[in-house]
Coordinates of N, CA and C in Angstrom, one line a residue:
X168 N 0.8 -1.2 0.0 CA 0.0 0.0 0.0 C 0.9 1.2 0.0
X169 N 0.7 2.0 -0.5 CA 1.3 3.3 -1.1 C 1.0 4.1 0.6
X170 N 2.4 4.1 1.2 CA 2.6 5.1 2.3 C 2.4 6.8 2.1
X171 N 2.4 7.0 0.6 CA 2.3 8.2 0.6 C 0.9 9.0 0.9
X172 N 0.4 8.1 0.5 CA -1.4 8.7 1.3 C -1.9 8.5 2.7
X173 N -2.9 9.5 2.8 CA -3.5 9.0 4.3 C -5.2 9.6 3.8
X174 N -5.4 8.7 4.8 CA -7.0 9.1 4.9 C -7.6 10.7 5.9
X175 N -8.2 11.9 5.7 CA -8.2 12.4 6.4 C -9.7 12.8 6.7
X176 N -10.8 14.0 7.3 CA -11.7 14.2 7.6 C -11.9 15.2 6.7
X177 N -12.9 15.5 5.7 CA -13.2 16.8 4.6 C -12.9 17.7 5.1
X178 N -12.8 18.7 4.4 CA -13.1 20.4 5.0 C -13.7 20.9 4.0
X179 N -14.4 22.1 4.0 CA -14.8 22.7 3.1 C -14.5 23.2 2.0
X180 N -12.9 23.3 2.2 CA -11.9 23.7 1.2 C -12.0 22.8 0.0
X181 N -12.6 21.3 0.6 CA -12.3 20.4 -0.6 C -13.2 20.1 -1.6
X182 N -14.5 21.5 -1.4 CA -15.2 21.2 -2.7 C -14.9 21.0 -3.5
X183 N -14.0 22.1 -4.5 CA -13.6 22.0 -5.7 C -13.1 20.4 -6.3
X184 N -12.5 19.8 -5.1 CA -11.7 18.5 -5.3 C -13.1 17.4 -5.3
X185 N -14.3 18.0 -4.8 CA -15.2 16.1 -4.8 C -15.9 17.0 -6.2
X186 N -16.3 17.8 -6.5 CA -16.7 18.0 -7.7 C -16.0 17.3 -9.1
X187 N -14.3 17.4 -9.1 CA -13.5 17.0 -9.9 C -13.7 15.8 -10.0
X188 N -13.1 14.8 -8.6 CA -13.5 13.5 -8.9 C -14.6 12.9 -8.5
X189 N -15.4 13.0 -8.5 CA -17.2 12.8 -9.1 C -17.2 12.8 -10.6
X190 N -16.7 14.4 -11.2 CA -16.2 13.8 -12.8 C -15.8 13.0 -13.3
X191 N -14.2 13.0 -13.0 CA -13.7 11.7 -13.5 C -13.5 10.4 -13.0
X192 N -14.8 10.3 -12.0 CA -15.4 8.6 -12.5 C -16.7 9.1 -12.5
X193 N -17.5 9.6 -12.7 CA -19.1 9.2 -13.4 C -19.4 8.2 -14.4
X194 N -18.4 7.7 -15.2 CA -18.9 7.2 -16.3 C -18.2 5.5 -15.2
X195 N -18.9 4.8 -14.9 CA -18.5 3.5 -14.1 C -17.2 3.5 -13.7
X196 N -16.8 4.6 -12.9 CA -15.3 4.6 -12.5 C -14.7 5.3 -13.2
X197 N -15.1 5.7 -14.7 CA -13.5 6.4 -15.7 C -14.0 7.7 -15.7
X198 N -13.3 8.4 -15.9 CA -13.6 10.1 -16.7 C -15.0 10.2 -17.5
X199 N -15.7 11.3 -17.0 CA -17.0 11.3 -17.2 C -17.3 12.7 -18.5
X200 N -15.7 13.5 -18.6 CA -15.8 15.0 -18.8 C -16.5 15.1 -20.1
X201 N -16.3 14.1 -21.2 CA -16.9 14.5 -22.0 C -18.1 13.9 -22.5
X202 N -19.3 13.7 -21.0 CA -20.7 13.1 -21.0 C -21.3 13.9 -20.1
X203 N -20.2 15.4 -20.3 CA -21.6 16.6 -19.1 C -21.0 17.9 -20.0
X204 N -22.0 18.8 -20.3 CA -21.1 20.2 -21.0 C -20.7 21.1 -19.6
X205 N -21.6 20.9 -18.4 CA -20.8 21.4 -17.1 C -20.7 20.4 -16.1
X206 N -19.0 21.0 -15.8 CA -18.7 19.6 -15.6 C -18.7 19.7 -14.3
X207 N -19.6 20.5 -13.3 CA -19.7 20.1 -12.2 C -21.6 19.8 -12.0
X208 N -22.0 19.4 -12.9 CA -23.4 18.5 -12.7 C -23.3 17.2 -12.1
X209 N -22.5 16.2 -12.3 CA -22.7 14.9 -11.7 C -22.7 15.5 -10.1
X210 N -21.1 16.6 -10.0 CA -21.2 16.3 -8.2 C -22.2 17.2 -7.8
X211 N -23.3 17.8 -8.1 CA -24.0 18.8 -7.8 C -24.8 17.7 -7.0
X212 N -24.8 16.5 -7.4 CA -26.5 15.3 -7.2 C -25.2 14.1 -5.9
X213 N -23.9 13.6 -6.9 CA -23.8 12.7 -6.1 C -21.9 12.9 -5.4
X214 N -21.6 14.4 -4.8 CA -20.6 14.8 -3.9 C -20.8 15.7 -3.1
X215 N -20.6 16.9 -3.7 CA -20.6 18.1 -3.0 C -22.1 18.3 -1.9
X216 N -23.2 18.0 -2.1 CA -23.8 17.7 -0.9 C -23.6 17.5 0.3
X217 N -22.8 16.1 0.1 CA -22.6 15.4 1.3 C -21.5 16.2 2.1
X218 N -20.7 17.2 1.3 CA -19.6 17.4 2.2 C -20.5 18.7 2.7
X219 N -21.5 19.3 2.2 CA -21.9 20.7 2.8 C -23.3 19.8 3.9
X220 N -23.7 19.3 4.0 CA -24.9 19.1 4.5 C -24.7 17.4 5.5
X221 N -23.6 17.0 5.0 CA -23.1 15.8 6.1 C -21.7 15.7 6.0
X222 N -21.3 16.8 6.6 CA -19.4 16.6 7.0 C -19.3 15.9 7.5
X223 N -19.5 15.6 9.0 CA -19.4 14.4 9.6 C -18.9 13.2 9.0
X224 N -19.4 13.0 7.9 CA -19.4 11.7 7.9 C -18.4 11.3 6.1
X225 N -18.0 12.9 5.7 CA -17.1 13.0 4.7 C -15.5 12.7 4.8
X226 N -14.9 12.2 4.1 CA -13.5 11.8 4.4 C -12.7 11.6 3.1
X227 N -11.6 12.3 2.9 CA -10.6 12.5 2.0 C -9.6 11.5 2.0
X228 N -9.3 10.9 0.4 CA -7.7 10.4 0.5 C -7.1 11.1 -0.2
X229 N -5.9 11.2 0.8 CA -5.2 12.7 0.1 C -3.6 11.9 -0.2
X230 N -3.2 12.4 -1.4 CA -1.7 12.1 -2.1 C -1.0 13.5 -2.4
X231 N 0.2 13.8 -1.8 CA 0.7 15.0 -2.4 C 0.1 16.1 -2.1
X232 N -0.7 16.3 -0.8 CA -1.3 17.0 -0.6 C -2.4 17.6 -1.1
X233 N -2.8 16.3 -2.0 CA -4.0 16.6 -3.2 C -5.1 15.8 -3.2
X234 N -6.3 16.0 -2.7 CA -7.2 14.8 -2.7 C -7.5 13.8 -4.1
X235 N -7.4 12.7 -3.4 CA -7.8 12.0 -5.2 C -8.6 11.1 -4.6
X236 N -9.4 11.2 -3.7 CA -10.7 10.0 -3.4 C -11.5 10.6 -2.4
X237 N -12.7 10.2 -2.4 CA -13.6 10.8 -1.4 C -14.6 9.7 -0.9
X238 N -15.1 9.5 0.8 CA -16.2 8.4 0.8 C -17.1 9.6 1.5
X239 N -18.1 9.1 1.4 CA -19.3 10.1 1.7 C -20.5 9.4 2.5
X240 N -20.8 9.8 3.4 CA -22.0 9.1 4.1 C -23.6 10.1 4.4
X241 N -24.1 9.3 4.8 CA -25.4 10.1 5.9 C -26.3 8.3 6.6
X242 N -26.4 8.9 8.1 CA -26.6 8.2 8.7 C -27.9 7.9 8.1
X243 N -29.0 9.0 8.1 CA -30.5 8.7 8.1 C -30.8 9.2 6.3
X244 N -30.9 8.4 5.3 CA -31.6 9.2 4.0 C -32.8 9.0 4.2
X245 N -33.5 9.2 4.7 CA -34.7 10.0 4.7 C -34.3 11.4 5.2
X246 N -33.9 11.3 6.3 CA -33.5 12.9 6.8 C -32.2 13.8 5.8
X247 N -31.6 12.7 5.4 CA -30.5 14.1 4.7 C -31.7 14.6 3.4
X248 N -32.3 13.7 2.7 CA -33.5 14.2 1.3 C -33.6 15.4 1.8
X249 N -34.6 15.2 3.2 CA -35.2 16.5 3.6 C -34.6 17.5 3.4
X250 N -33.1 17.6 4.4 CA -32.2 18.3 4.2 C -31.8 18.7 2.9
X251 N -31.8 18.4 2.0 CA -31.0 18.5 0.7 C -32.6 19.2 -0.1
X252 N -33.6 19.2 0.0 CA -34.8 19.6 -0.5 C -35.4 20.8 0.1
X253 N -34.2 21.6 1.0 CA -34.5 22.8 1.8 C -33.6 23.4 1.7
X254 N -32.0 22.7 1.8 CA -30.9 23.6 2.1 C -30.2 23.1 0.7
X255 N -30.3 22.7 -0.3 CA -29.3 22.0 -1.2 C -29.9 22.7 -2.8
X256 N -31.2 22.3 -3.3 CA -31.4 21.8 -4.3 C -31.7 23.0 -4.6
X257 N -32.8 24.0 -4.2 CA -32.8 25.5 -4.5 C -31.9 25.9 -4.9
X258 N -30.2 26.5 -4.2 CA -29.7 26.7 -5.1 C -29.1 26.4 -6.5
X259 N -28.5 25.0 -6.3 CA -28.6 24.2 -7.4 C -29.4 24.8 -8.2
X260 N -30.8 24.7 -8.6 CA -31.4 25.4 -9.4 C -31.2 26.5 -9.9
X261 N -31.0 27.3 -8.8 CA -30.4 29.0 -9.5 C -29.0 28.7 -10.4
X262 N -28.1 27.8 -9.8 CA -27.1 27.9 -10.4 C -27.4 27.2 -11.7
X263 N -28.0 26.6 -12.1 CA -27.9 26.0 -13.0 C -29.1 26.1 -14.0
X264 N -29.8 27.5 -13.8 CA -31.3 27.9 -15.1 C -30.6 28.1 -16.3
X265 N -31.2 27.6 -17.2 CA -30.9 28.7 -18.3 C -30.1 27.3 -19.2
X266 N -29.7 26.2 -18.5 CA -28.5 25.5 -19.2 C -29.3 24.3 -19.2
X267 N -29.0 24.2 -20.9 CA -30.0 23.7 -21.8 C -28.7 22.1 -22.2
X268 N -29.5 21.0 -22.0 CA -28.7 19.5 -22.6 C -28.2 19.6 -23.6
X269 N -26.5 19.8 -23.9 CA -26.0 19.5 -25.2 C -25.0 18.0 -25.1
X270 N -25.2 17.7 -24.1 CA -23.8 16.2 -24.3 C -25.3 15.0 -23.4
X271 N -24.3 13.9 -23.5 CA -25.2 12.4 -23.5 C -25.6 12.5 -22.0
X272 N -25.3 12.9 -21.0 CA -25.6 12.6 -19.8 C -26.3 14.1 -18.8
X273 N -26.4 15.2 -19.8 CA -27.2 16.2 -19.4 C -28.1 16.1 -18.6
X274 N -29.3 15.8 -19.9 CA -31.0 15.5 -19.8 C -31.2 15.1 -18.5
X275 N -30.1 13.8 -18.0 CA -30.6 13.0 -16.7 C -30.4 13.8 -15.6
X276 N -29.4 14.2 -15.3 CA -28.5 14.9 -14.3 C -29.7 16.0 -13.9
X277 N -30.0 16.9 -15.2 CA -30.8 18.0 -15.1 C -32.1 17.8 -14.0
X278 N -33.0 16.3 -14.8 CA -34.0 16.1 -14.5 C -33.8 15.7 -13.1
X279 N -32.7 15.1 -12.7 CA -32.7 14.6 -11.2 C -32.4 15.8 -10.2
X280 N -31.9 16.8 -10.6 CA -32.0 17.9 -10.1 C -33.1 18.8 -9.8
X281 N -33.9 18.6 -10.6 CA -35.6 19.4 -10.8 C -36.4 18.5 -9.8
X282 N -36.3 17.6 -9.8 CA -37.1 15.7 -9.6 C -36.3 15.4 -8.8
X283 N -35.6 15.2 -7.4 CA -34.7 14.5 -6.8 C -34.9 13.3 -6.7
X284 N -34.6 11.7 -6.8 CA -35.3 10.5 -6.5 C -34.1 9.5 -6.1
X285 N -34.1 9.0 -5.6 CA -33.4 7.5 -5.0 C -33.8 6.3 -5.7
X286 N -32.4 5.6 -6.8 CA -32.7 4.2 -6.5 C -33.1 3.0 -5.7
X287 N -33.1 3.6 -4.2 CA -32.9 2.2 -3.4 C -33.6 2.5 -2.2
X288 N -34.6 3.3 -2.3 CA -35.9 3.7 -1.5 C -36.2 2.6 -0.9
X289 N -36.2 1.3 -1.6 CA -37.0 0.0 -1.5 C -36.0 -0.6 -0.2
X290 N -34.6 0.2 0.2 CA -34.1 -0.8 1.2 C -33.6 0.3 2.3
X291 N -34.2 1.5 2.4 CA -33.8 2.4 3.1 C -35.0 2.1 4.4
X292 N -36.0 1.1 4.6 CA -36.4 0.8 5.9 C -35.2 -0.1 7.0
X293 N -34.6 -0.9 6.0 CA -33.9 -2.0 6.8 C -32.8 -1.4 7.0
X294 N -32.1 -0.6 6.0 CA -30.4 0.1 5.8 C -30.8 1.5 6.0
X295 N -31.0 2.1 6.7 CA -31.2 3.3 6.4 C -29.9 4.4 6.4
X296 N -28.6 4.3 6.8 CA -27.4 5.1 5.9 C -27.4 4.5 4.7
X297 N -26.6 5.5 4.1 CA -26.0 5.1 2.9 C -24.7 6.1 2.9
X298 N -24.0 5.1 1.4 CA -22.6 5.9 1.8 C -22.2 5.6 -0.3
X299 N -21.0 6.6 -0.4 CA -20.3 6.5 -1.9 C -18.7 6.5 -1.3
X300 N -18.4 6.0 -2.1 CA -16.9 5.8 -2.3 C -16.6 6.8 -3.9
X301 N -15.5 7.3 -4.1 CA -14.8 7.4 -5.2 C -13.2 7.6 -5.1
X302 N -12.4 7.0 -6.3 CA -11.3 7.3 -5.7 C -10.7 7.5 -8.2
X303 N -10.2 8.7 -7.9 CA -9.4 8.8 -8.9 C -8.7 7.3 -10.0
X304 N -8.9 7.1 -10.9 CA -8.5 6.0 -11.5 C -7.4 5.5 -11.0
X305 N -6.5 6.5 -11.0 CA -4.8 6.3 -11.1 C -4.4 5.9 -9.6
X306 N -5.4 5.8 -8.6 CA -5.4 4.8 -7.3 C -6.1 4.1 -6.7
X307 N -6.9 3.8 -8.2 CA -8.0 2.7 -7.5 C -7.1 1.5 -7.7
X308 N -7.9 0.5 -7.3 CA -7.4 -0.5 -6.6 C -6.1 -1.1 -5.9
X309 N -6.2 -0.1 -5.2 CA -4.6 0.4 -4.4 C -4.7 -0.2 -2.9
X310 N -5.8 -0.5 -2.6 CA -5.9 -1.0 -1.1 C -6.9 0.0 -0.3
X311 N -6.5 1.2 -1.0 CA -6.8 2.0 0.1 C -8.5 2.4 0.1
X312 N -9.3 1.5 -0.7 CA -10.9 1.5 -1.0 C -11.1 1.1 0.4
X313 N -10.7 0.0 0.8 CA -11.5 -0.9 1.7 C -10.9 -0.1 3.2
X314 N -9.5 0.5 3.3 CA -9.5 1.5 4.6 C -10.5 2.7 4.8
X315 N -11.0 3.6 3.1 CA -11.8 4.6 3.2 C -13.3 4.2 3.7
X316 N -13.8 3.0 3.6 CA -14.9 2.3 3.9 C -15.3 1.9 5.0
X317 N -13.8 1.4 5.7 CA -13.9 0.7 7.3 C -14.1 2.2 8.2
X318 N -13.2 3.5 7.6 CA -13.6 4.5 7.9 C -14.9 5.2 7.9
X319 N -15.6 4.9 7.0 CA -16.7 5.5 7.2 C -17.8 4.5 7.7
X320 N -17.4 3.4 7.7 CA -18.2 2.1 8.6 C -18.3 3.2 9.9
X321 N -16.6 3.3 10.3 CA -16.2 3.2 11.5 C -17.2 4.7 12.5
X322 N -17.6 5.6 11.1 CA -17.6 7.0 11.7 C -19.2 6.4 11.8
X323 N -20.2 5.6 10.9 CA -21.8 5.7 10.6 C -22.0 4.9 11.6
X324 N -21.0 3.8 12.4 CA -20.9 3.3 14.0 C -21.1 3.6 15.1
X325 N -20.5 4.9 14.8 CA -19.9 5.3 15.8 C -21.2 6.2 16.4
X326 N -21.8 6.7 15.4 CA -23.3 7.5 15.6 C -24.5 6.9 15.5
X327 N -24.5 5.6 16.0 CA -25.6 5.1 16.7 C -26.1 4.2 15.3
X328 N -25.2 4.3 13.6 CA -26.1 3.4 13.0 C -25.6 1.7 13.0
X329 N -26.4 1.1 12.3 CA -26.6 -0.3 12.2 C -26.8 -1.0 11.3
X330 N -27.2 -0.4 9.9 CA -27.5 -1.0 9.0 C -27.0 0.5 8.0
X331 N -26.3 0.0 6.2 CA -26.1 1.1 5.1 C -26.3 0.0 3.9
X332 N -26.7 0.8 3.0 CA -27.0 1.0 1.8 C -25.9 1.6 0.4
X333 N -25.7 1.4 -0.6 CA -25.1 1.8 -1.4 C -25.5 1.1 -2.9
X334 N -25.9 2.6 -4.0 CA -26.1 1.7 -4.8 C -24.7 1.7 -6.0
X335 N -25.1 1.1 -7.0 CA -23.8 1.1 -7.9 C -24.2 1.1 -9.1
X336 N -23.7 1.4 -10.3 CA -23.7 1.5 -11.2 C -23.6 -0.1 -12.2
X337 N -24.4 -0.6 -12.6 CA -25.2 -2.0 -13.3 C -23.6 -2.7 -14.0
X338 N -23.0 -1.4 -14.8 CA -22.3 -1.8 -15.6 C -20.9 -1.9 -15.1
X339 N -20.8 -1.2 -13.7 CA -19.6 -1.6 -12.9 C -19.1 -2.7 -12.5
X340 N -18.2 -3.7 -13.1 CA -18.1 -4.8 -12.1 C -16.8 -5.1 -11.3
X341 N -16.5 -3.8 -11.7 CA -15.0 -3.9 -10.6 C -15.8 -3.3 -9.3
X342 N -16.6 -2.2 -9.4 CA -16.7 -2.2 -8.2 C -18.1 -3.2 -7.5
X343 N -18.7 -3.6 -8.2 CA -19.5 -5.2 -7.4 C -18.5 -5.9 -7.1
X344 N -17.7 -6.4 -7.7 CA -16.5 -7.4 -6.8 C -15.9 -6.9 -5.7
X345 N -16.0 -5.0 -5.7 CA -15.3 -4.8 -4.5 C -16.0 -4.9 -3.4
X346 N -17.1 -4.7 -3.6 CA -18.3 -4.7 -2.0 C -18.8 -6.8 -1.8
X347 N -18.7 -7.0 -3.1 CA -18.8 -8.7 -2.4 C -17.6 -9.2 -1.5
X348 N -16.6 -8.6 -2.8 CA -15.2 -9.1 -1.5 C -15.6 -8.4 0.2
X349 N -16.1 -7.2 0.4 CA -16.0 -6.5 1.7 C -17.0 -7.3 2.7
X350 N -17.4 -8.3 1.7 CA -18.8 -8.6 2.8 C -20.3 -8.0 2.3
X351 N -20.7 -7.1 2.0 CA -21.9 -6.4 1.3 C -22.7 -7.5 0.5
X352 N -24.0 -7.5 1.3 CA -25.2 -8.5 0.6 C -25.9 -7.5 -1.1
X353 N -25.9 -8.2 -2.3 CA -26.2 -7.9 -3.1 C -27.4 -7.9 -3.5
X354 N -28.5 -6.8 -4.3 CA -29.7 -7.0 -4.1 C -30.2 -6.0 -5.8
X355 N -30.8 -6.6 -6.8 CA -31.2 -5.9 -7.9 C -32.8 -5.8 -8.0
X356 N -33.1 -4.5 -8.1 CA -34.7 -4.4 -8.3 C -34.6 -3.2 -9.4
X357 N -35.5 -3.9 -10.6 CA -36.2 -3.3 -11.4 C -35.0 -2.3 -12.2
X358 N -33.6 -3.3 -12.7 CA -32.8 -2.8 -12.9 C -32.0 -1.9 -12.2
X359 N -31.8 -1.8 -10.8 CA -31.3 -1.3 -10.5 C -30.0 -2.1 -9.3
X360 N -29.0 -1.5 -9.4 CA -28.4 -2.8 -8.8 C -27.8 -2.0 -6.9
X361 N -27.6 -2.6 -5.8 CA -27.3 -2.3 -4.5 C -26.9 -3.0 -3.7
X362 N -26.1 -2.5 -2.8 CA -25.3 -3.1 -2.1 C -25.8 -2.9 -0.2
X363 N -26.0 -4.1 0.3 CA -26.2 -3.4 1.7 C -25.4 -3.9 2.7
X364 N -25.7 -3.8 4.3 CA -25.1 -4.3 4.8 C -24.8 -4.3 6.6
X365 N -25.2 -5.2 7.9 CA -25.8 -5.0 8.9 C -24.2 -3.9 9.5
X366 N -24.0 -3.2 10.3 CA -23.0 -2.5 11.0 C -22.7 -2.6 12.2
X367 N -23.8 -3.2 13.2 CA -23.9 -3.1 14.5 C -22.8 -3.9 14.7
X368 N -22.0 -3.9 16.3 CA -21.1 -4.3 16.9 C -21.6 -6.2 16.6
X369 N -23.0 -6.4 17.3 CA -23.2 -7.9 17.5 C -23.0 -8.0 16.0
X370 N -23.4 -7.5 14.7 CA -22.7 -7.9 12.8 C -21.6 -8.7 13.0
X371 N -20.9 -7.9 13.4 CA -19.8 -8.3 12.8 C -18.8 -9.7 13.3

């Protein structure tokens, strides 16, 4: 494992950096830049949130003094929605009127920003966190996936939860092999594919 990284706690400073790599993996892990014409729409829905509205539970892997991976949690998604549908999505909207779909992954982005909606509604009674991982190409599968995870296991623990959720991308299957390998029960409805998983102390 590459000693030059370490895992640390977000700051706010590190918007700019979960926007970037949110970009360059949107597309199943790879570079997303040329499937948005602004290329901070993916993290508007699935990064930058979490660090403004659930720091807590945000966490950096930093190289060089440069972040290149981010995991992201919230204990309760019912409660962050709420949160994110008062304090989040309004502006979003302002920032983003007027900008009209010209590349392949617009339309969607756009509409889930007007429309907020969850894949995995259907397992947020049993799992109620959820959490994202991403980590820059050039150190994925480096080891340091499954320390950013135990990390944020360790922090969604630590605050009383017991059960998380995560969904993933159908056509990923490097990262399905990574949450089978972690232990994560696999579960697909209605084309959609997810990962879950018990957290309480008696789990494990």
């Amino acid at each position: 494992m590459d000693t030059s990284c370490f895992i640390r706690p977000a700051i706010e400073a590190d918007i700019e950096a979960f926007f970037e790599i949110c970009l360059k993996t949107a597309n199943g892990g790879h570079d997303a830049s040329a499937l948005y014409s602004d290329p901070r729409l993916p993290g508007y829905i699935w990064s930058a949130p979490y660090l403004k509205c659930a720091k807590d539970f945000a966490f950096v892997l930093v190289q060089d003094d440069r972040p290149v991976g981010y995991v992201i949690g919230v204990p309760d998604t019912g409660a962050f929605d709420q949160d994110l549908a008062a304090n989040w999505w309004p502006s979003v909207r302002r920032e983003i009127a007027g900008l009209e779909p010209t590349r392949p992954r617009d339309a969607d982005v756009l509409e889930r920003i007007q429309n907020p909606r969850s894949g995995t509604t259907w397992l947020q009674d049993e799992y109620p966190a959820h959490l994202h991982i991403n980590i820059l190409p050039g150190r994925q599968a480096s080891g340091w996936g499954r320390r950013m995870i135990n990390t944020e296991l360790q922090a969604l623990r630590d605050h009383g939860v017991t059960a998380v959720h995560l969904g993933v991308d159908p056509n990923n299957e490097r990262a399905k092999g990574f949450y089978r390998h972690l232990g994560f029960s696999e579960f697909e409805r209605d084309g959609a594919v997810a990962f879950a998983m018990r957290i309480d102390e008696g789990s494990r």
